[in-house]
Structures are given as C-alpha cells and as structure tokens.
Amino acid sequence: MRSANGSRIRHVLLLILSILFVAAGLGMIVTGADGGITTTAFFGVCAAVAVWQMWPGLLETETRSADALLARYPGPVVLRASTRKLLFLAALSTVFGGVMLWMLLHEAVPLAAQVLVWPGVVLFLGGAPVMIAMAIKGSALHLDGVDLTIVRAGRLRRVRWHDASGFTAVAVSGAAQRIVMFDDASAGETRLAAMNRQLTGRGVGLPDTYGLEPEALADLLAAWRMRAVSGKRRRLPDADRT
C-alpha cells in the first residue's frame, strides 16, 4: 500500500510539473521564443503519461477479472489488447522521438549526449510503427489447456504450459508500466532472451497486460499453468455427462 501511494504521489508531481512546463511552452510560443513548440509537445506527452499512470483503465476497452477468467479453464480464452492504448503509445513514441530528433538536428548537442540520445530516437520512432501494426493486425493472448499463444502484429508464438514457468510482473527501466515476464524452456538462448534475462531475470515478455493489472495477469497465468500441468479439467454438470 505504501509503495502504491508513493507511486501515485510521483505521478501527481509529474503531472503538476508537466502542466507548468506546458504553460511555459505556450508562453514561449506566444512570445516567439525558440523551443516553445518542442517544450509544449514534450511536457504535454509527459502530462498524458502521468494521467495514464494514475488511471490506466482510461485506455482499456475491456475490464477483466482474473478470477472470472480462471473459472473458464481450460478455455479457450482470448485476451485482446486495447487498440486505443496501442495508438496512444504510438503517439507517445512519435512525439518523444520527434522532439529528440529535432534537438539533435537544430541544437548544438555535445557528442557525448548525442551518443545517448540517438538510440532513444531510433527506439521511439522505430517503436511507433510497431504499435500501429499491432493495433491494425491485432495483439492478443490465447489460453487453452495445452499452451498459451502470444499474437503480436499478426505473428504467433505458441508456448506449451509444460515449457512455461516463472510468471512475474517486473518493472523495466524506461517502460511506462510493469510487464509480465516468464521463461520458455523450449526456446533457445537467443540474444534477445539473454538481454531480457539480464534486465528482468526472465527470458520472454508479454507485449501487453490485456486489461489486467500486471500482478493479476502473472497470477492468472501461473494458476492456469498449474491446472494445465496437473491435467486438471473443469468439472462438467451431471446433465452434460452423456
């Protein structure tokens, strides 16, 4: 509870600070000072992120209950990512990347700072089309009694429950929200998996939380896996047993 209150206070402070800088940026635009547009755009996005962090449900198209979903075992169950949230993230990436690129092209940025900023430009501007593609082609998580299937921009990755383990919600530096990570015993130790493991302790990450809190999604997947591995099946009513 104390941690949650501390996070909310930080988000409130970020929102207040961002609004102040937005006002300052608008004043710069009115007076014709340099940097007014970039200041307004950057801190406007920061304000939007703060609002999203305080009320993440604003961008979700569906509200789900982990207990209700687990009661539907062995499924199949399909959890779809919010298109509204994906487009919002694409807009954030575009603005952040655009502001950073403008700074590199129009201001005298020291070489040491350029080395740090250019990867951010590539990350944000490169991430925007990915988010748009996910919104158009779909991003979802399919659960059944055999495996879980991650659908990202139309591409499928199936992981058998026997191979999946260690579902946990982790905070990643630079990420706006915690993400759910796990290990896939059937996957080789790729460079991406090794990097993920170094950052989070797990090799595979889910691209979304699908309308659930990260901890709730991790608990749901862990409980679903436990039932699948143990071979547990949903008990049918007597009328359905023929």
PDB file of C-alpha atoms in Angstrom:
ATOM      1  CA  MET A   1       0.000   0.000   0.000  1.00  0.00           C
ATOM      2  CA  ARG A   2       2.837   2.375   0.884  1.00  0.00           C
ATOM      3  CA  SER A   3       4.539   1.674  -2.450  1.00  0.00           C
ATOM      4  CA  ALA A   4       1.310   2.328  -4.369  1.00  0.00           C
ATOM      5  CA  ASN A   5       0.793   5.622  -2.522  1.00  0.00           C
ATOM      6  CA  GLY A   6       4.372   6.628  -3.267  1.00  0.00           C
ATOM      7  CA  SER A   7       3.899   5.888  -6.969  1.00  0.00           C
ATOM      8  CA  ARG A   8       0.697   7.933  -7.080  1.00  0.00           C
ATOM      9  CA  ILE A   9       2.425  10.886  -5.420  1.00  0.00           C
ATOM     10  CA  ARG A  10       5.199  10.719  -8.029  1.00  0.00           C
ATOM     11  CA  HIS A  11       2.639  10.672 -10.834  1.00  0.00           C
ATOM     12  CA  VAL A  12       0.807  13.656  -9.338  1.00  0.00           C
ATOM     13  CA  LEU A  13       4.060  15.592  -9.052  1.00  0.00           C
ATOM     14  CA  LEU A  14       4.947  14.689 -12.641  1.00  0.00           C
ATOM     15  CA  LEU A  15       1.534  15.887 -13.814  1.00  0.00           C
ATOM     16  CA  ILE A  16       1.811  19.202 -11.961  1.00  0.00           C
ATOM     17  CA  LEU A  17       5.362  19.797 -13.192  1.00  0.00           C
ATOM     18  CA  SER A  18       4.413  18.884 -16.757  1.00  0.00           C
ATOM     19  CA  ILE A  19       1.441  21.256 -16.746  1.00  0.00           C
ATOM     20  CA  LEU A  20       3.685  24.072 -15.533  1.00  0.00           C
ATOM     21  CA  PHE A  21       6.157  23.423 -18.348  1.00  0.00           C
ATOM     22  CA  VAL A  22       3.334  23.195 -20.884  1.00  0.00           C
ATOM     23  CA  ALA A  23       2.162  26.617 -19.741  1.00  0.00           C
ATOM     24  CA  ALA A  24       5.716  27.906 -20.045  1.00  0.00           C
ATOM     25  CA  GLY A  25       5.995  26.421 -23.532  1.00  0.00           C
ATOM     26  CA  LEU A  26       2.767  28.070 -24.622  1.00  0.00           C
ATOM     27  CA  GLY A  27       4.130  31.354 -23.316  1.00  0.00           C
ATOM     28  CA  MET A  28       7.286  30.824 -25.371  1.00  0.00           C
ATOM     29  CA  ILE A  29       5.187  30.218 -28.473  1.00  0.00           C
ATOM     30  CA  VAL A  30       3.192  33.409 -27.886  1.00  0.00           C
ATOM     31  CA  THR A  31       6.328  35.488 -27.384  1.00  0.00           C
ATOM     32  CA  GLY A  32       8.130  33.888 -30.315  1.00  0.00           C
ATOM     33  CA  ALA A  33      10.906  32.355 -28.195  1.00  0.00           C
ATOM     34  CA  ASP A  34      12.828  29.368 -29.550  1.00  0.00           C
ATOM     35  CA  GLY A  35      11.875  25.916 -28.335  1.00  0.00           C
ATOM     36  CA  GLY A  36       8.282  26.697 -27.448  1.00  0.00           C
ATOM     37  CA  ILE A  37       6.739  24.015 -29.645  1.00  0.00           C
ATOM     38  CA  THR A  38       9.122  21.263 -28.561  1.00  0.00           C
ATOM     39  CA  THR A  39       8.748  22.191 -24.874  1.00  0.00           C
ATOM     40  CA  THR A  40       4.955  22.162 -25.130  1.00  0.00           C
ATOM     41  CA  ALA A  41       4.894  18.871 -27.055  1.00  0.00           C
ATOM     42  CA  PHE A  42       7.353  17.068 -24.788  1.00  0.00           C
ATOM     43  CA  PHE A  43       5.773  18.056 -21.483  1.00  0.00           C
ATOM     44  CA  GLY A  44       2.292  17.642 -22.915  1.00  0.00           C
ATOM     45  CA  VAL A  45       3.161  13.999 -23.513  1.00  0.00           C
ATOM     46  CA  CYS A  46       4.643  13.754 -20.017  1.00  0.00           C
ATOM     47  CA  ALA A  47       1.339  15.031 -18.620  1.00  0.00           C
ATOM     48  CA  ALA A  48      -0.562  12.448 -20.680  1.00  0.00           C
ATOM     49  CA  VAL A  49       1.700   9.684 -19.349  1.00  0.00           C
ATOM     50  CA  ALA A  50       1.110  10.835 -15.760  1.00  0.00           C
ATOM     51  CA  VAL A  51      -2.664  10.759 -16.261  1.00  0.00           C
ATOM     52  CA  TRP A  52      -2.419   7.295 -17.809  1.00  0.00           C
ATOM     53  CA  GLN A  53      -0.311   6.025 -14.907  1.00  0.00           C
ATOM     54  CA  MET A  54      -2.851   7.293 -12.382  1.00  0.00           C
ATOM     55  CA  TRP A  55      -5.880   5.968 -14.286  1.00  0.00           C
ATOM     56  CA  PRO A  56      -4.662   3.148 -16.580  1.00  0.00           C
ATOM     57  CA  GLY A  57      -8.230   1.978 -17.158  1.00  0.00           C
ATOM     58  CA  LEU A  58      -8.956   5.074 -19.254  1.00  0.00           C
ATOM     59  CA  LEU A  59      -7.325   3.463 -22.290  1.00  0.00           C
ATOM     60  CA  GLU A  60      -8.604  -0.075 -21.806  1.00  0.00           C
ATOM     61  CA  THR A  61     -11.509  -1.172 -23.978  1.00  0.00           C
ATOM     62  CA  GLU A  62     -12.405  -4.060 -21.642  1.00  0.00           C
ATOM     63  CA  THR A  63     -12.273  -4.574 -17.883  1.00  0.00           C
ATOM     64  CA  ARG A  64     -11.467  -8.147 -16.914  1.00  0.00           C
ATOM     65  CA  SER A  65     -11.385 -10.205 -13.739  1.00  0.00           C
ATOM     66  CA  ALA A  66      -8.565 -12.704 -13.300  1.00  0.00           C
ATOM     67  CA  ASP A  67     -10.776 -14.957 -11.153  1.00  0.00           C
ATOM     68  CA  ALA A  68     -13.547 -14.963 -13.757  1.00  0.00           C
ATOM     69  CA  LEU A  69     -11.046 -15.832 -16.487  1.00  0.00           C
ATOM     70  CA  LEU A  70      -9.521 -18.668 -14.445  1.00  0.00           C
ATOM     71  CA  ALA A  71     -13.008 -20.069 -13.874  1.00  0.00           C
ATOM     72  CA  ARG A  72     -13.225 -20.547 -17.658  1.00  0.00           C
ATOM     73  CA  TYR A  73     -10.319 -23.018 -17.678  1.00  0.00           C
ATOM     74  CA  PRO A  74      -9.478 -24.892 -19.901  1.00  0.00           C
ATOM     75  CA  GLY A  75     -10.856 -22.292 -22.301  1.00  0.00           C
ATOM     76  CA  PRO A  76     -10.152 -21.361 -24.925  1.00  0.00           C
ATOM     77  CA  VAL A  77      -9.930 -17.759 -23.715  1.00  0.00           C
ATOM     78  CA  VAL A  78      -8.753 -14.841 -25.848  1.00  0.00           C
ATOM     79  CA  LEU A  79      -7.469 -11.648 -24.223  1.00  0.00           C
ATOM     80  CA  ARG A  80      -7.125  -8.783 -26.703  1.00  0.00           C
ATOM     81  CA  ALA A  81      -5.002  -5.690 -26.228  1.00  0.00           C
ATOM     82  CA  SER A  82      -6.724  -2.316 -26.321  1.00  0.00           C
ATOM     83  CA  THR A  83      -6.407  -0.697 -29.752  1.00  0.00           C
ATOM     84  CA  ARG A  84      -6.934   2.671 -28.099  1.00  0.00           C
ATOM     85  CA  LYS A  85      -3.933   2.112 -25.815  1.00  0.00           C
ATOM     86  CA  LEU A  86      -1.719   0.915 -28.664  1.00  0.00           C
ATOM     87  CA  LEU A  87      -2.475   4.036 -30.707  1.00  0.00           C
ATOM     88  CA  PHE A  88      -1.848   6.176 -27.636  1.00  0.00           C
ATOM     89  CA  LEU A  89       1.564   4.539 -27.163  1.00  0.00           C
ATOM     90  CA  ALA A  90       2.328   5.069 -30.859  1.00  0.00           C
ATOM     91  CA  ALA A  91       1.553   8.766 -30.461  1.00  0.00           C
ATOM     92  CA  LEU A  92       3.774   8.974 -27.372  1.00  0.00           C
ATOM     93  CA  SER A  93       6.656   7.313 -29.181  1.00  0.00           C
ATOM     94  CA  THR A  94       6.264   9.619 -32.175  1.00  0.00           C
ATOM     95  CA  VAL A  95       6.288  12.779 -30.074  1.00  0.00           C
ATOM     96  CA  PHE A  96       9.180  11.710 -27.836  1.00  0.00           C
ATOM     97  CA  GLY A  97      11.246  10.550 -30.801  1.00  0.00           C
ATOM     98  CA  GLY A  98      10.374  13.639 -32.835  1.00  0.00           C
ATOM     99  CA  VAL A  99      11.379  16.033 -30.058  1.00  0.00           C
ATOM    100  CA  MET A 100      14.684  14.231 -29.549  1.00  0.00           C
ATOM    101  CA  LEU A 101      15.386  14.252 -33.291  1.00  0.00           C
ATOM    102  CA  TRP A 102      14.581  17.978 -33.537  1.00  0.00           C
ATOM    103  CA  MET A 103      17.034  18.684 -30.716  1.00  0.00           C
ATOM    104  CA  LEU A 104      19.788  16.737 -32.469  1.00  0.00           C
ATOM    105  CA  LEU A 105      19.206  18.498 -35.779  1.00  0.00           C
ATOM    106  CA  HIS A 106      18.660  22.065 -34.566  1.00  0.00           C
ATOM    107  CA  GLU A 107      20.672  22.430 -31.379  1.00  0.00           C
ATOM    108  CA  ALA A 108      24.363  22.158 -30.534  1.00  0.00           C
ATOM    109  CA  VAL A 109      24.210  18.866 -28.653  1.00  0.00           C
ATOM    110  CA  PRO A 110      27.558  17.658 -27.241  1.00  0.00           C
ATOM    111  CA  LEU A 111      28.921  14.483 -28.787  1.00  0.00           C
ATOM    112  CA  ALA A 112      28.615  12.538 -25.526  1.00  0.00           C
ATOM    113  CA  ALA A 113      24.913  13.479 -25.321  1.00  0.00           C
ATOM    114  CA  GLN A 114      24.358  12.532 -28.965  1.00  0.00           C
ATOM    115  CA  VAL A 115      25.644   9.029 -28.234  1.00  0.00           C
ATOM    116  CA  LEU A 116      22.924   8.725 -25.598  1.00  0.00           C
ATOM    117  CA  VAL A 117      20.122  10.474 -27.497  1.00  0.00           C
ATOM    118  CA  TRP A 118      20.381   8.827 -30.930  1.00  0.00           C
ATOM    119  CA  PRO A 119      19.483   5.322 -29.611  1.00  0.00           C
ATOM    120  CA  GLY A 120      16.419   6.900 -27.994  1.00  0.00           C
ATOM    121  CA  VAL A 121      15.394   8.423 -31.320  1.00  0.00           C
ATOM    122  CA  VAL A 122      15.687   5.037 -33.025  1.00  0.00           C
ATOM    123  CA  LEU A 123      13.827   3.307 -30.188  1.00  0.00           C
ATOM    124  CA  PHE A 124      10.893   5.724 -30.056  1.00  0.00           C
ATOM    125  CA  LEU A 125      10.474   6.416 -33.767  1.00  0.00           C
ATOM    126  CA  GLY A 126      11.014   2.751 -34.562  1.00  0.00           C
ATOM    127  CA  GLY A 127       8.535   1.668 -31.916  1.00  0.00           C
ATOM    128  CA  ALA A 128       5.672   3.808 -33.223  1.00  0.00           C
ATOM    129  CA  PRO A 129       5.123   1.783 -36.444  1.00  0.00           C
ATOM    130  CA  VAL A 130       5.277  -1.423 -34.390  1.00  0.00           C
ATOM    131  CA  MET A 131       2.494  -0.176 -32.126  1.00  0.00           C
ATOM    132  CA  ILE A 132       0.416   0.888 -35.118  1.00  0.00           C
ATOM    133  CA  ALA A 133       0.936  -2.512 -36.758  1.00  0.00           C
ATOM    134  CA  MET A 134      -0.142  -4.230 -33.535  1.00  0.00           C
ATOM    135  CA  ALA A 135      -3.266  -2.052 -33.427  1.00  0.00           C
ATOM    136  CA  ILE A 136      -4.147  -2.876 -37.040  1.00  0.00           C
ATOM    137  CA  LYS A 137      -3.202  -6.559 -37.183  1.00  0.00           C
ATOM    138  CA  GLY A 138      -4.055  -7.361 -33.602  1.00  0.00           C
ATOM    139  CA  SER A 139      -2.318  -8.129 -30.318  1.00  0.00           C
ATOM    140  CA  ALA A 140      -3.793 -10.846 -28.132  1.00  0.00           C
ATOM    141  CA  LEU A 141      -3.118 -13.699 -25.729  1.00  0.00           C
ATOM    142  CA  HIS A 142      -4.830 -17.071 -26.329  1.00  0.00           C
ATOM    143  CA  LEU A 143      -5.125 -19.506 -23.428  1.00  0.00           C
ATOM    144  CA  ASP A 144      -6.231 -23.135 -23.521  1.00  0.00           C
ATOM    145  CA  GLY A 145      -5.394 -26.363 -21.770  1.00  0.00           C
ATOM    146  CA  VAL A 146      -2.327 -27.094 -23.907  1.00  0.00           C
ATOM    147  CA  ASP A 147      -0.474 -23.846 -24.464  1.00  0.00           C
ATOM    148  CA  LEU A 148      -0.552 -20.094 -24.467  1.00  0.00           C
ATOM    149  CA  THR A 149      -0.283 -18.237 -27.767  1.00  0.00           C
ATOM    150  CA  ILE A 150       1.080 -14.711 -27.996  1.00  0.00           C
ATOM    151  CA  VAL A 151      -0.232 -12.793 -31.016  1.00  0.00           C
ATOM    152  CA  ARG A 152       1.756  -9.684 -31.848  1.00  0.00           C
ATOM    153  CA  ALA A 153       1.061  -7.734 -35.069  1.00  0.00           C
ATOM    154  CA  GLY A 154      -0.381 -10.885 -36.617  1.00  0.00           C
ATOM    155  CA  ARG A 155       2.615 -13.069 -35.680  1.00  0.00           C
ATOM    156  CA  LEU A 156       2.017 -16.068 -33.417  1.00  0.00           C
ATOM    157  CA  ARG A 157       4.236 -17.619 -30.770  1.00  0.00           C
ATOM    158  CA  ARG A 158       2.964 -20.749 -29.050  1.00  0.00           C
ATOM    159  CA  VAL A 159       4.422 -21.917 -25.749  1.00  0.00           C
ATOM    160  CA  ARG A 160       3.347 -25.176 -24.134  1.00  0.00           C
ATOM    161  CA  TRP A 161       2.408 -24.844 -20.486  1.00  0.00           C
ATOM    162  CA  HIS A 162       4.950 -27.520 -19.558  1.00  0.00           C
ATOM    163  CA  ASP A 163       7.670 -25.277 -21.006  1.00  0.00           C
ATOM    164  CA  ALA A 164       6.456 -22.016 -19.444  1.00  0.00           C
ATOM    165  CA  SER A 165       7.391 -21.044 -15.882  1.00  0.00           C
ATOM    166  CA  GLY A 166       8.183 -18.177 -13.564  1.00  0.00           C
ATOM    167  CA  PHE A 167       5.398 -15.756 -14.483  1.00  0.00           C
ATOM    168  CA  THR A 168       6.108 -12.467 -12.734  1.00  0.00           C
ATOM    169  CA  ALA A 169       5.398  -8.753 -13.107  1.00  0.00           C
ATOM    170  CA  VAL A 170       8.569  -6.689 -13.309  1.00  0.00           C
ATOM    171  CA  ALA A 171       9.434  -3.025 -13.680  1.00  0.00           C
ATOM    172  CA  VAL A 172      11.742  -2.307 -16.594  1.00  0.00           C
ATOM    173  CA  SER A 173      13.739   0.893 -16.775  1.00  0.00           C
ATOM    174  CA  GLY A 174      12.232   3.183 -19.413  1.00  0.00           C
ATOM    175  CA  ALA A 175       8.913   1.328 -19.544  1.00  0.00           C
ATOM    176  CA  ALA A 176       5.788   3.239 -18.547  1.00  0.00           C
ATOM    177  CA  GLN A 177       4.220   0.203 -16.868  1.00  0.00           C
ATOM    178  CA  ARG A 178       5.331  -3.103 -15.384  1.00  0.00           C
ATOM    179  CA  ILE A 179       5.327  -6.013 -17.785  1.00  0.00           C
ATOM    180  CA  VAL A 180       4.796  -9.742 -17.309  1.00  0.00           C
ATOM    181  CA  MET A 181       7.831 -11.911 -17.952  1.00  0.00           C
ATOM    182  CA  PHE A 182       8.345 -15.681 -17.924  1.00  0.00           C
ATOM    183  CA  ASP A 183      10.745 -18.409 -19.051  1.00  0.00           C
ATOM    184  CA  ASP A 184      10.236 -20.689 -22.056  1.00  0.00           C
ATOM    185  CA  ALA A 185      12.212 -23.912 -21.662  1.00  0.00           C
ATOM    186  CA  SER A 186      11.672 -24.830 -25.334  1.00  0.00           C
ATOM    187  CA  ALA A 187      13.295 -21.654 -26.667  1.00  0.00           C
ATOM    188  CA  GLY A 188      16.991 -21.391 -27.268  1.00  0.00           C
ATOM    189  CA  GLU A 189      19.093 -18.782 -25.515  1.00  0.00           C
ATOM    190  CA  THR A 190      18.817 -16.083 -28.172  1.00  0.00           C
ATOM    191  CA  ARG A 191      20.437 -12.683 -27.842  1.00  0.00           C
ATOM    192  CA  LEU A 192      17.062 -11.122 -27.030  1.00  0.00           C
ATOM    193  CA  ALA A 193      16.311 -13.749 -24.374  1.00  0.00           C
ATOM    194  CA  ALA A 194      19.745 -13.235 -22.823  1.00  0.00           C
ATOM    195  CA  MET A 195      19.216  -9.466 -22.717  1.00  0.00           C
ATOM    196  CA  ASN A 196      15.749  -9.889 -21.198  1.00  0.00           C
ATOM    197  CA  ARG A 197      17.143 -12.259 -18.598  1.00  0.00           C
ATOM    198  CA  GLN A 198      19.881  -9.825 -17.690  1.00  0.00           C
ATOM    199  CA  LEU A 199      17.371  -6.989 -17.261  1.00  0.00           C
ATOM    200  CA  THR A 200      14.479  -8.840 -15.619  1.00  0.00           C
ATOM    201  CA  GLY A 201      15.594 -12.352 -14.699  1.00  0.00           C
ATOM    202  CA  ARG A 202      13.236 -13.884 -17.289  1.00  0.00           C
ATOM    203  CA  GLY A 203      13.656 -14.601 -20.989  1.00  0.00           C
ATOM    204  CA  VAL A 204      10.247 -13.782 -22.542  1.00  0.00           C
ATOM    205  CA  GLY A 205       7.988 -10.771 -22.094  1.00  0.00           C
ATOM    206  CA  LEU A 206       4.327 -10.249 -22.933  1.00  0.00           C
ATOM    207  CA  PRO A 207       3.634  -7.150 -25.057  1.00  0.00           C
ATOM    208  CA  ASP A 208       0.562  -6.110 -23.059  1.00  0.00           C
ATOM    209  CA  THR A 209      -1.393  -6.765 -19.872  1.00  0.00           C
ATOM    210  CA  TYR A 210      -4.719  -7.130 -21.740  1.00  0.00           C
ATOM    211  CA  GLY A 211      -6.890  -5.102 -19.388  1.00  0.00           C
ATOM    212  CA  LEU A 212      -5.493  -6.664 -16.195  1.00  0.00           C
ATOM    213  CA  GLU A 213      -3.086  -5.404 -13.574  1.00  0.00           C
ATOM    214  CA  PRO A 214       0.379  -6.878 -14.275  1.00  0.00           C
ATOM    215  CA  GLU A 215       0.398  -8.830 -10.999  1.00  0.00           C
ATOM    216  CA  ALA A 216      -3.109 -10.146 -11.670  1.00  0.00           C
ATOM    217  CA  LEU A 217      -2.115 -11.333 -15.144  1.00  0.00           C
ATOM    218  CA  ALA A 218       1.020 -13.041 -13.814  1.00  0.00           C
ATOM    219  CA  ASP A 219      -1.030 -14.798 -11.100  1.00  0.00           C
ATOM    220  CA  LEU A 220      -3.661 -15.837 -13.659  1.00  0.00           C
ATOM    221  CA  LEU A 221      -1.075 -17.387 -15.962  1.00  0.00           C
ATOM    222  CA  ALA A 222       0.685 -19.149 -13.082  1.00  0.00           C
ATOM    223  CA  ALA A 223      -2.611 -20.633 -11.861  1.00  0.00           C
ATOM    224  CA  TRP A 224      -3.671 -21.597 -15.400  1.00  0.00           C
ATOM    225  CA  ARG A 225      -0.327 -23.321 -15.948  1.00  0.00           C
ATOM    226  CA  MET A 226      -0.660 -25.212 -12.664  1.00  0.00           C
ATOM    227  CA  ARG A 227      -4.005 -26.614 -13.778  1.00  0.00           C
ATOM    228  CA  ALA A 228      -2.715 -27.467 -17.243  1.00  0.00           C
ATOM    229  CA  VAL A 229       0.417 -29.222 -15.979  1.00  0.00           C
ATOM    230  CA  SER A 230      -1.521 -31.188 -13.370  1.00  0.00           C
ATOM    231  CA  GLY A 231      -4.027 -32.257 -16.015  1.00  0.00           C
ATOM    232  CA  LYS A 232      -6.934 -30.724 -14.118  1.00  0.00           C
ATOM    233  CA  ARG A 233     -10.113 -30.294 -16.128  1.00  0.00           C
ATOM    234  CA  ARG A 234     -13.194 -28.254 -15.431  1.00  0.00           C
ATOM    235  CA  ARG A 235     -15.910 -30.374 -13.837  1.00  0.00           C
ATOM    236  CA  LEU A 236     -18.985 -30.646 -16.036  1.00  0.00           C
ATOM    237  CA  PRO A 237     -22.538 -30.585 -14.661  1.00  0.00           C
ATOM    238  CA  ASP A 238     -24.196 -34.002 -14.478  1.00  0.00           C
ATOM    239  CA  ALA A 239     -26.589 -33.028 -17.255  1.00  0.00           C
ATOM    240  CA  ASP A 240     -23.654 -32.562 -19.626  1.00  0.00           C
ATOM    241  CA  ARG A 241     -22.177 -36.008 -18.962  1.00  0.00           C
ATOM    242  CA  THR A 242     -23.532 -38.321 -21.603  1.00  0.00           C
TER     243      THR A 242
END
